Coordinates of C-alpha atoms in Angstrom, one line a residue:
S1 CA 16.5 -16.3 1.4
E2 CA 16.4 -15.5 5.1
R3 CA 17.1 -11.8 4.4
W4 CA 14.2 -11.6 1.9
D5 CA 11.9 -13.4 4.4
G6 CA 12.9 -10.9 7.1
H7 CA 12.1 -7.9 4.9
F8 CA 8.8 -9.6 3.9
R9 CA 7.8 -10.0 7.6
E10 CA 8.7 -6.3 8.2
L11 CA 6.4 -5.4 5.2
M12 CA 3.6 -7.5 6.7
A13 CA 3.9 -5.6 10.0
F14 CA 4.0 -2.3 8.0
K15 CA 0.7 -3.2 6.3
E16 CA -0.9 -4.2 9.6
E17 CA -0.1 -0.8 10.9
H18 CA -0.8 1.4 7.8
G19 CA -3.2 -0.7 5.8
H20 CA -1.1 -0.7 2.6
C21 CA 2.4 -1.7 1.3
N22 CA 3.6 1.6 -0.1
V23 CA 6.6 2.1 2.1
P24 CA 8.3 5.5 1.4
R25 CA 11.9 5.3 0.4
K26 CA 12.8 7.6 3.3
A27 CA 11.6 4.8 5.7
G28 CA 15.1 3.2 5.6
K29 CA 16.1 -0.3 4.6
L30 CA 12.4 -1.5 4.2
G31 CA 11.7 1.4 1.8
I32 CA 14.8 0.6 -0.3
W33 CA 13.9 -3.1 -0.3
V34 CA 10.3 -2.3 -1.6
K35 CA 11.8 -0.1 -4.3
N36 CA 14.1 -3.0 -5.3
Q37 CA 11.3 -5.5 -5.4
R38 CA 9.4 -3.3 -7.9
A39 CA 12.5 -2.8 -10.0
A40 CA 13.3 -6.6 -10.0
Y41 CA 9.8 -7.5 -10.9
H42 CA 9.7 -5.1 -13.9
K43 CA 13.2 -6.2 -15.0
L44 CA 12.0 -9.8 -15.0
Y45 CA 8.9 -8.7 -16.9
D46 CA 11.0 -6.8 -19.5
L47 CA 13.2 -9.8 -20.1
A48 CA 10.2 -12.1 -20.5
T49 CA 8.2 -9.8 -22.9
G50 CA 10.7 -7.3 -24.3
G51 CA 8.1 -4.7 -23.3
G52 CA 8.0 -1.6 -21.2
G53 CA 7.8 -2.9 -17.7
G54 CA 4.2 -4.1 -17.4
G55 CA 2.9 -0.6 -16.5
N56 CA -0.8 0.3 -16.7
G57 CA -2.2 2.6 -19.4
G58 CA -2.3 6.2 -18.5
N59 CA -5.2 8.6 -18.2
N60 CA -5.7 12.3 -18.0
E61 CA -4.9 12.4 -14.3
G62 CA -1.3 13.2 -13.4
D63 CA 0.1 12.6 -16.9
E64 CA 3.0 14.9 -16.3
H65 CA 3.8 13.2 -13.0
D66 CA 3.6 9.8 -14.8
N67 CA 6.1 10.9 -17.5
N68 CA 8.6 11.8 -14.8
N69 CA 7.9 8.6 -12.8
N70 CA 8.2 6.5 -15.9
N71 CA 11.7 7.9 -16.5
N72 CA 12.7 7.2 -12.9
H73 CA 11.2 3.8 -13.1
Q74 CA 13.2 2.8 -16.2
N75 CA 16.4 4.0 -14.6
N76 CA 15.7 2.0 -11.5
V77 CA 15.0 -1.1 -13.6
K78 CA 18.3 -0.7 -15.5
K79 CA 20.4 -0.1 -12.4
T80 CA 18.9 -2.8 -10.1
T81 CA 20.9 -6.0 -9.3
A82 CA 18.0 -7.4 -7.3
V83 CA 16.3 -10.6 -8.4
I84 CA 12.9 -11.9 -7.6
T85 CA 11.3 -15.4 -8.0
S86 CA 7.8 -16.4 -9.0
D87 CA 7.1 -17.6 -5.4
Q88 CA 8.2 -14.2 -4.0
I89 CA 6.0 -12.4 -6.6
K90 CA 3.0 -14.5 -5.5
L91 CA 3.7 -13.8 -1.8
L92 CA 3.9 -10.0 -2.4
A93 CA 0.8 -10.1 -4.7
D94 CA -1.2 -12.0 -2.1
L95 CA -0.2 -9.3 0.5
G96 CA -1.7 -6.6 -1.8
F97 CA 1.7 -5.2 -3.0
Q98 CA 1.5 -2.6 -5.8
W99 CA 4.1 -3.2 -8.5
K100 CA 3.8 0.3 -9.8
I101 CA 2.9 3.6 -8.1
R102 CA 1.2 5.6 -10.9
A103 CA 2.1 9.1 -9.9
S104 CA 4.0 11.0 -7.3
H105 CA 0.7 12.8 -6.2
T106 CA -0.6 9.3 -5.2
V107 CA 2.2 8.9 -2.7
T108 CA 1.7 12.5 -1.5
W109 CA -2.0 11.8 -1.0
N110 CA -1.1 8.7 1.1
N111 CA 1.3 10.8 3.2
H112 CA -1.4 13.5 3.9
F113 CA -3.9 10.7 4.7
E114 CA -1.5 9.1 7.2
N115 CA -1.0 12.5 8.9
L116 CA -4.8 13.0 9.1
K117 CA -5.3 9.5 10.4
A118 CA -2.7 10.1 13.1
F119 CA -4.5 13.4 14.0
Q120 CA -7.8 11.6 14.2
Q121 CA -6.5 8.9 16.4
K122 CA -5.1 11.5 18.8
H123 CA -8.0 13.9 18.9
G124 CA -11.0 11.7 17.9
H125 CA -12.0 13.8 14.9
C126 CA -10.6 15.1 11.6
R127 CA -11.3 18.8 12.2
V128 CA -7.8 20.2 11.7
N129 CA -7.2 23.9 12.6
S130 CA -5.4 25.4 9.6
K131 CA -3.7 27.9 11.9
E132 CA -2.1 25.0 13.8
D133 CA -1.3 22.9 10.7
N134 CA -1.6 24.9 7.5
V135 CA -0.5 22.2 5.1
L136 CA -2.9 19.5 6.4
G137 CA -5.7 22.1 6.8
R138 CA -5.4 23.2 3.2
W139 CA -5.3 19.5 2.0
I140 CA -8.6 18.9 3.8
C141 CA -10.2 21.9 2.1
E142 CA -8.9 20.5 -1.2
M143 CA -10.4 17.1 -0.6
R144 CA -13.8 18.7 0.2
S145 CA -13.6 20.7 -2.9
R146 CA -12.7 17.7 -5.1
Y147 CA -15.5 15.7 -3.5
K148 CA -18.0 18.5 -4.2
Q149 CA -16.8 18.6 -7.8
R150 CA -17.3 14.9 -8.1
L151 CA -20.9 15.2 -6.8
N152 CA -21.5 17.8 -9.4
G153 CA -20.5 15.4 -12.1
E154 CA -17.1 16.8 -13.1
V155 CA -15.2 14.1 -14.9
K156 CA -11.6 14.9 -14.2
T157 CA -11.9 15.2 -10.4
R158 CA -8.7 13.9 -8.7
I159 CA -10.3 11.9 -6.0
N160 CA -11.3 8.2 -6.4
D161 CA -13.6 5.7 -4.7
D162 CA -10.7 4.2 -2.7
Q163 CA -9.6 7.5 -1.3
I164 CA -13.2 8.5 -0.4
A165 CA -13.6 5.1 1.3
L166 CA -10.4 5.7 3.3
L167 CA -11.5 9.1 4.4
D168 CA -15.0 7.8 5.3
G169 CA -13.3 5.1 7.4
I170 CA -11.8 7.6 9.8
G171 CA -14.9 9.7 10.1
F172 CA -14.0 12.5 7.7
E173 CA -16.6 15.2 7.4
W174 CA -17.2 16.3 3.8
K175 CA -18.9 19.5 5.0
K176 CA -17.3 21.7 7.6
W177 CA -18.6 20.8 11.0
T178 CA -20.6 23.5 12.8
G179 CA -22.4 21.4 15.5
D180 CA -22.6 22.0 19.2
P181 CA -19.8 20.8 21.5
E182 CA -21.7 17.9 23.1
E183 CA -22.6 16.5 19.6
K184 CA -18.9 16.8 18.6
K185 CA -17.9 14.8 21.7
R186 CA -20.5 12.1 20.9
R187 CA -19.4 11.8 17.3
A188 CA -15.8 11.7 18.3
L189 CA -16.5 8.8 20.7
E190 CA -18.4 7.0 18.0
T191 CA -15.5 7.4 15.6
R192 CA -13.0 6.1 18.2
N193 CA -15.1 3.1 18.9
A194 CA -15.6 2.5 15.1
N195 CA -11.8 2.8 14.7
K196 CA -11.2 0.2 17.4
R197 CA -13.6 -2.3 15.7
R198 CA -12.0 -1.6 12.3
K199 CA -8.5 -2.1 13.6
R200 CA -9.5 -5.4 15.3
A201 CA -11.1 -6.6 12.1
E202 CA -8.1 -5.5 10.0
A203 CA -5.6 -7.2 12.4
K204 CA -7.6 -10.4 12.3
K205 CA -7.7 -10.3 8.5
I206 CA -4.0 -9.7 8.2
R207 CA -3.2 -12.6 10.6
M208 CA -5.4 -14.9 8.5
E209 CA -3.7 -13.7 5.3
A210 CA -0.3 -14.3 6.9
R211 CA -1.1 -17.8 7.9
A212 CA -2.4 -18.6 4.4
I213 CA 0.7 -17.1 2.9
A214 CA 2.9 -19.2 5.2
V215 CA 1.0 -22.4 4.3
R216 CA 1.4 -21.6 0.5
K217 CA 5.1 -20.9 1.0
E218 CA 5.6 -24.2 2.8
E219 CA 3.8 -26.1 0.1
A220 CA 5.9 -24.3 -2.6
E221 CA 9.1 -25.2 -0.7
R222 CA 8.0 -28.8 -0.2
T223 CA 7.2 -29.1 -4.0
A224 CA 10.6 -27.6 -4.9
R225 CA 12.4 -29.9 -2.5
K226 CA 10.7 -33.0 -4.0
R227 CA 11.5 -31.9 -7.5
R228 CA 15.2 -31.4 -6.6
E229 CA 15.3 -34.9 -4.9
K230 CA 13.7 -36.5 -8.0
E231 CA 16.3 -34.8 -10.2
E232 CA 19.1 -35.8 -8.0
R233 CA 17.9 -39.5 -8.0
A234 CA 17.6 -39.4 -11.8
E235 CA 21.1 -37.9 -12.1
A236 CA 22.6 -40.5 -9.7
K237 CA 20.9 -43.3 -11.7
K238 CA 22.3 -41.9 -14.9
T239 CA 25.8 -41.7 -13.3
R240 CA 25.7 -45.3 -12.2
R241 CA 25.0 -46.4 -15.8

């Protein structure tokens, strides 16, 4: 539908800006729409399999959060009136849409990361003064601690490869910076230039993905139209008899 297509274009723009499709619910209509797509998908999956919503198996990380989230998820699935088609599922999947957010701490991590990325884009580095932003400063210390634990071989460290790669991508320093001012400026300039190159590459990739998705959508619509026309001709032929 035109409304669905409009929200999908908004989601593509969101991903181009943020690098993911996890729109928070407080983001307004787009956040609500994303929540409804997940619920509609799991409702469809439940009807097809009689199962528990197609979720992934749990692990030791965030089990308590998962239990709460699973309850909320089941309530959303039961309450939703939204529907989703196989073509829409494919379009969202091709965009990198996540059908289930495992735990609330994952969303919180993404929020902190977005705040740090905004800080880095403004200042050219990730060295947040805890006196100016206590919450973000403490989170940075926690990330360094988790990373150190991971290097030491601790199994249950709550930081994964994707999160490390995201932090590396914005020039995050895993050890507290103690260099001289000129070196700081040089590294900040390098990080800004690297960010510009990364953004250009990401924008190009997303544009190419959008074109590919549009082509696949047109092909699907064309196939569906031909199928309807064939059925209509068969029905008309049967009526004439």
